[in-house]
């Protein structure tokens, strides 16, 4: 694999990852505000679908392309400050997603399947949706910071 191909893979992954997490948060926020159980359930279903197709594969491409570039360029992943901090931020954000957001999202998806045809959305879903949005914003900060570290190489 050439460096340019690895860079393309890496950037494609970053775009898929950050593009999906930001766009999903915005349209889910507005879907949740409709108070229409059908719209909310549909939006929640799409969150799950896009996370598998865009976020998951975005993470895989980001990691594969990034490590391939470092290997091709002969960089030491742990001795190069900007590479170390970029990885730390990326994996720190990822741990927040895996530890907090994925369980919240699974609970919301299960709840949404149950209330799709109901008259109202349960308070437990609303509570989880608020927590998902807040923690999603918090967990996105280190991912954006990792992009800045990779670009600026401070």
mmCIF file with all atom_site columns, N, CA and C in Angstrom, residues 51-81:
data_model
loop_
_atom_site.group_PDB
_atom_site.id
_atom_site.type_symbol
_atom_site.label_atom_id
_atom_site.label_alt_id
_atom_site.label_comp_id
_atom_site.label_asym_id
_atom_site.label_entity_id
_atom_site.label_seq_id
_atom_site.pdbx_PDB_ins_code
_atom_site.Cartn_x
_atom_site.Cartn_y
_atom_site.Cartn_z
_atom_site.occupancy
_atom_site.B_iso_or_equiv
_atom_site.pdbx_formal_charge
_atom_site.auth_seq_id
_atom_site.auth_comp_id
_atom_site.auth_asym_id
_atom_site.auth_atom_id
_atom_site.pdbx_PDB_model_num
ATOM 1  N N  . UNK A 1 51 ? -24.774 3.884  12.308 1.00 0.00 ? 51 UNK A N  1
ATOM 2  C CA . UNK A 1 51 ? -23.613 3.584  13.152 1.00 0.00 ? 51 UNK A CA 1
ATOM 3  C C  . UNK A 1 51 ? -22.887 2.339  12.658 1.00 0.00 ? 51 UNK A C  1
ATOM 4  N N  . UNK A 1 52 ? -23.630 1.324  12.221 1.00 0.00 ? 52 UNK A N  1
ATOM 5  C CA . UNK A 1 52 ? -22.968 0.128  11.699 1.00 0.00 ? 52 UNK A CA 1
ATOM 6  C C  . UNK A 1 52 ? -22.296 0.406  10.364 1.00 0.00 ? 52 UNK A C  1
ATOM 7  N N  . UNK A 1 53 ? -22.942 1.145  9.495  1.00 0.00 ? 53 UNK A N  1
ATOM 8  C CA . UNK A 1 53 ? -22.400 1.352  8.150  1.00 0.00 ? 53 UNK A CA 1
ATOM 9  C C  . UNK A 1 53 ? -21.397 2.488  8.054  1.00 0.00 ? 53 UNK A C  1
ATOM 10 N N  . UNK A 1 54 ? -21.542 3.511  8.860  1.00 0.00 ? 54 UNK A N  1
ATOM 11 C CA . UNK A 1 54 ? -20.642 4.664  8.752  1.00 0.00 ? 54 UNK A CA 1
ATOM 12 C C  . UNK A 1 54 ? -19.690 4.807  9.937  1.00 0.00 ? 54 UNK A C  1
ATOM 13 N N  . UNK A 1 55 ? -20.218 4.816  11.144 1.00 0.00 ? 55 UNK A N  1
ATOM 14 C CA . UNK A 1 55 ? -19.342 5.008  12.305 1.00 0.00 ? 55 UNK A CA 1
ATOM 15 C C  . UNK A 1 55 ? -18.387 3.825  12.478 1.00 0.00 ? 55 UNK A C  1
ATOM 16 N N  . UNK A 1 56 ? -18.914 2.613  12.504 1.00 0.00 ? 56 UNK A N  1
ATOM 17 C CA . UNK A 1 56 ? -18.066 1.437  12.704 1.00 0.00 ? 56 UNK A CA 1
ATOM 18 C C  . UNK A 1 56 ? -16.985 1.349  11.624 1.00 0.00 ? 56 UNK A C  1
ATOM 19 N N  . UNK A 1 57 ? -17.390 1.434  10.366 1.00 0.00 ? 57 UNK A N  1
ATOM 20 C CA . UNK A 1 57 ? -16.399 1.327  9.282  1.00 0.00 ? 57 UNK A CA 1
ATOM 21 C C  . UNK A 1 57 ? -15.506 2.558  9.216  1.00 0.00 ? 57 UNK A C  1
ATOM 22 N N  . UNK A 1 58 ? -16.014 3.709  9.655  1.00 0.00 ? 58 UNK A N  1
ATOM 23 C CA . UNK A 1 58 ? -15.171 4.898  9.753  1.00 0.00 ? 58 UNK A CA 1
ATOM 24 C C  . UNK A 1 58 ? -14.047 4.699  10.756 1.00 0.00 ? 58 UNK A C  1
ATOM 25 N N  . UNK A 1 59 ? -14.367 4.088  11.886 1.00 0.00 ? 59 UNK A N  1
ATOM 26 C CA . UNK A 1 59 ? -13.344 3.786  12.895 1.00 0.00 ? 59 UNK A CA 1
ATOM 27 C C  . UNK A 1 59 ? -12.311 2.819  12.326 1.00 0.00 ? 59 UNK A C  1
ATOM 28 N N  . UNK A 1 60 ? -12.782 1.766  11.680 1.00 0.00 ? 60 UNK A N  1
ATOM 29 C CA . UNK A 1 60 ? -11.868 0.766  11.103 1.00 0.00 ? 60 UNK A CA 1
ATOM 30 C C  . UNK A 1 60 ? -10.940 1.412  10.072 1.00 0.00 ? 60 UNK A C  1
ATOM 31 N N  . UNK A 1 61 ? -11.499 2.208  9.171  1.00 0.00 ? 61 UNK A N  1
ATOM 32 C CA . UNK A 1 61 ? -10.673 2.855  8.137  1.00 0.00 ? 61 UNK A CA 1
ATOM 33 C C  . UNK A 1 61 ? -9.711  3.871  8.743  1.00 0.00 ? 61 UNK A C  1
ATOM 34 N N  . UNK A 1 62 ? -10.176 4.616  9.748  1.00 0.00 ? 62 UNK A N  1
ATOM 35 C CA . UNK A 1 62 ? -9.310  5.602  10.413 1.00 0.00 ? 62 UNK A CA 1
ATOM 36 C C  . UNK A 1 62 ? -8.095  4.914  11.027 1.00 0.00 ? 62 UNK A C  1
ATOM 37 N N  . UNK A 1 63 ? -8.340  3.844  11.761 1.00 0.00 ? 63 UNK A N  1
ATOM 38 C CA . UNK A 1 63 ? -7.248  3.118  12.415 1.00 0.00 ? 63 UNK A CA 1
ATOM 39 C C  . UNK A 1 63 ? -6.329  2.468  11.382 1.00 0.00 ? 63 UNK A C  1
ATOM 40 N N  . UNK A 1 64 ? -6.907  1.755  10.425 1.00 0.00 ? 64 UNK A N  1
ATOM 41 C CA . UNK A 1 64 ? -6.098  1.046  9.421  1.00 0.00 ? 64 UNK A CA 1
ATOM 42 C C  . UNK A 1 64 ? -5.246  2.020  8.608  1.00 0.00 ? 64 UNK A C  1
ATOM 43 N N  . UNK A 1 65 ? -5.854  3.089  8.127  1.00 0.00 ? 65 UNK A N  1
ATOM 44 C CA . UNK A 1 65 ? -5.112  4.062  7.325  1.00 0.00 ? 65 UNK A CA 1
ATOM 45 C C  . UNK A 1 65 ? -4.058  4.795  8.131  1.00 0.00 ? 65 UNK A C  1
ATOM 46 N N  . UNK A 1 66 ? -4.393  5.144  9.382  1.00 0.00 ? 66 UNK A N  1
ATOM 47 C CA . UNK A 1 66 ? -3.446  5.862  10.230 1.00 0.00 ? 66 UNK A CA 1
ATOM 48 C C  . UNK A 1 66 ? -2.216  5.034  10.553 1.00 0.00 ? 66 UNK A C  1
ATOM 49 N N  . UNK A 1 67 ? -2.453  3.785  10.963 1.00 0.00 ? 67 UNK A N  1
ATOM 50 C CA . UNK A 1 67 ? -1.309  2.927  11.287 1.00 0.00 ? 67 UNK A CA 1
ATOM 51 C C  . UNK A 1 67 ? -0.508  2.570  10.034 1.00 0.00 ? 67 UNK A C  1
ATOM 52 N N  . UNK A 1 68 ? -1.191  2.419  8.916  1.00 0.00 ? 68 UNK A N  1
ATOM 53 C CA . UNK A 1 68 ? -0.470  2.141  7.662  1.00 0.00 ? 68 UNK A CA 1
ATOM 54 C C  . UNK A 1 68 ? 0.431   3.321  7.290  1.00 0.00 ? 68 UNK A C  1
ATOM 55 N N  . UNK A 1 69 ? -0.079  4.546  7.421  1.00 0.00 ? 69 UNK A N  1
ATOM 56 C CA . UNK A 1 69 ? 0.749   5.725  7.120  1.00 0.00 ? 69 UNK A CA 1
ATOM 57 C C  . UNK A 1 69 ? 1.961   5.790  8.036  1.00 0.00 ? 69 UNK A C  1
ATOM 58 N N  . UNK A 1 70 ? 1.749   5.559  9.331  1.00 0.00 ? 70 UNK A N  1
ATOM 59 C CA . UNK A 1 70 ? 2.867   5.611  10.280 1.00 0.00 ? 70 UNK A CA 1
ATOM 60 C C  . UNK A 1 70 ? 3.902   4.542  9.953  1.00 0.00 ? 70 UNK A C  1
ATOM 61 N N  . UNK A 1 71 ? 3.439   3.350  9.614  1.00 0.00 ? 71 UNK A N  1
ATOM 62 C CA . UNK A 1 71 ? 4.352   2.257  9.280  1.00 0.00 ? 71 UNK A CA 1
ATOM 63 C C  . UNK A 1 71 ? 5.130   2.576  8.007  1.00 0.00 ? 71 UNK A C  1
ATOM 64 N N  . UNK A 1 72 ? 4.438   3.050  6.976  1.00 0.00 ? 72 UNK A N  1
ATOM 65 C CA . UNK A 1 72 ? 5.091   3.378  5.704  1.00 0.00 ? 72 UNK A CA 1
ATOM 66 C C  . UNK A 1 72 ? 6.126   4.499  5.899  1.00 0.00 ? 72 UNK A C  1
ATOM 67 N N  . UNK A 1 73 ? 5.778   5.485  6.726  1.00 0.00 ? 73 UNK A N  1
ATOM 68 C CA . UNK A 1 73 ? 6.678   6.622  6.960  1.00 0.00 ? 73 UNK A CA 1
ATOM 69 C C  . UNK A 1 73 ? 7.776   6.292  7.975  1.00 0.00 ? 73 UNK A C  1
ATOM 70 N N  . UNK A 1 74 ? 7.683   5.134  8.626  1.00 0.00 ? 74 UNK A N  1
ATOM 71 C CA . UNK A 1 74 ? 8.692   4.746  9.602  1.00 0.00 ? 74 UNK A CA 1
ATOM 72 C C  . UNK A 1 74 ? 8.631   5.545  10.887 1.00 0.00 ? 74 UNK A C  1
ATOM 73 N N  . UNK A 1 75 ? 7.443   5.996  11.266 1.00 0.00 ? 75 UNK A N  1
ATOM 74 C CA . UNK A 1 75 ? 7.292   6.796  12.486 1.00 0.00 ? 75 UNK A CA 1
ATOM 75 C C  . UNK A 1 75 ? 7.112   5.896  13.710 1.00 0.00 ? 75 UNK A C  1
ATOM 76 N N  . UNK A 1 76 ? 7.672   6.328  14.826 1.00 0.00 ? 76 UNK A N  1
ATOM 77 C CA . UNK A 1 76 ? 7.500   5.621  16.095 1.00 0.00 ? 76 UNK A CA 1
ATOM 78 C C  . UNK A 1 76 ? 6.200   6.120  16.725 1.00 0.00 ? 76 UNK A C  1
ATOM 79 N N  . UNK A 1 77 ? 5.224   5.230  16.860 1.00 0.00 ? 77 UNK A N  1
ATOM 80 C CA . UNK A 1 77 ? 3.899   5.602  17.346 1.00 0.00 ? 77 UNK A CA 1
ATOM 81 C C  . UNK A 1 77 ? 3.898   6.130  18.770 1.00 0.00 ? 77 UNK A C  1
ATOM 82 N N  . UNK A 1 78 ? 4.876   5.743  19.555 1.00 0.00 ? 78 UNK A N  1
ATOM 83 C CA . UNK A 1 78 ? 4.866   6.115  20.964 1.00 0.00 ? 78 UNK A CA 1
ATOM 84 C C  . UNK A 1 78 ? 5.875   7.209  21.286 1.00 0.00 ? 78 UNK A C  1
ATOM 85 N N  . UNK A 1 79 ? 6.876   7.393  20.452 1.00 0.00 ? 79 UNK A N  1
ATOM 86 C CA . UNK A 1 79 ? 7.904   8.397  20.729 1.00 0.00 ? 79 UNK A CA 1
ATOM 87 C C  . UNK A 1 79 ? 7.611   9.728  20.041 1.00 0.00 ? 79 UNK A C  1
ATOM 88 N N  . UNK A 1 80 ? 6.720   9.732  19.088 1.00 0.00 ? 80 UNK A N  1
ATOM 89 C CA . UNK A 1 80 ? 6.357   10.965 18.389 1.00 0.00 ? 80 UNK A CA 1
ATOM 90 C C  . UNK A 1 80 ? 5.174   11.579 19.127 1.00 0.00 ? 80 UNK A C  1
ATOM 91 N N  . UNK A 1 81 ? 5.392   12.747 19.744 1.00 0.00 ? 81 UNK A N  1
ATOM 92 C CA . UNK A 1 81 ? 4.372   13.340 20.627 1.00 0.00 ? 81 UNK A CA 1
ATOM 93 C C  . UNK A 1 81 ? 3.000   13.473 19.964 1.00 0.00 ? 81 UNK A C  1
#
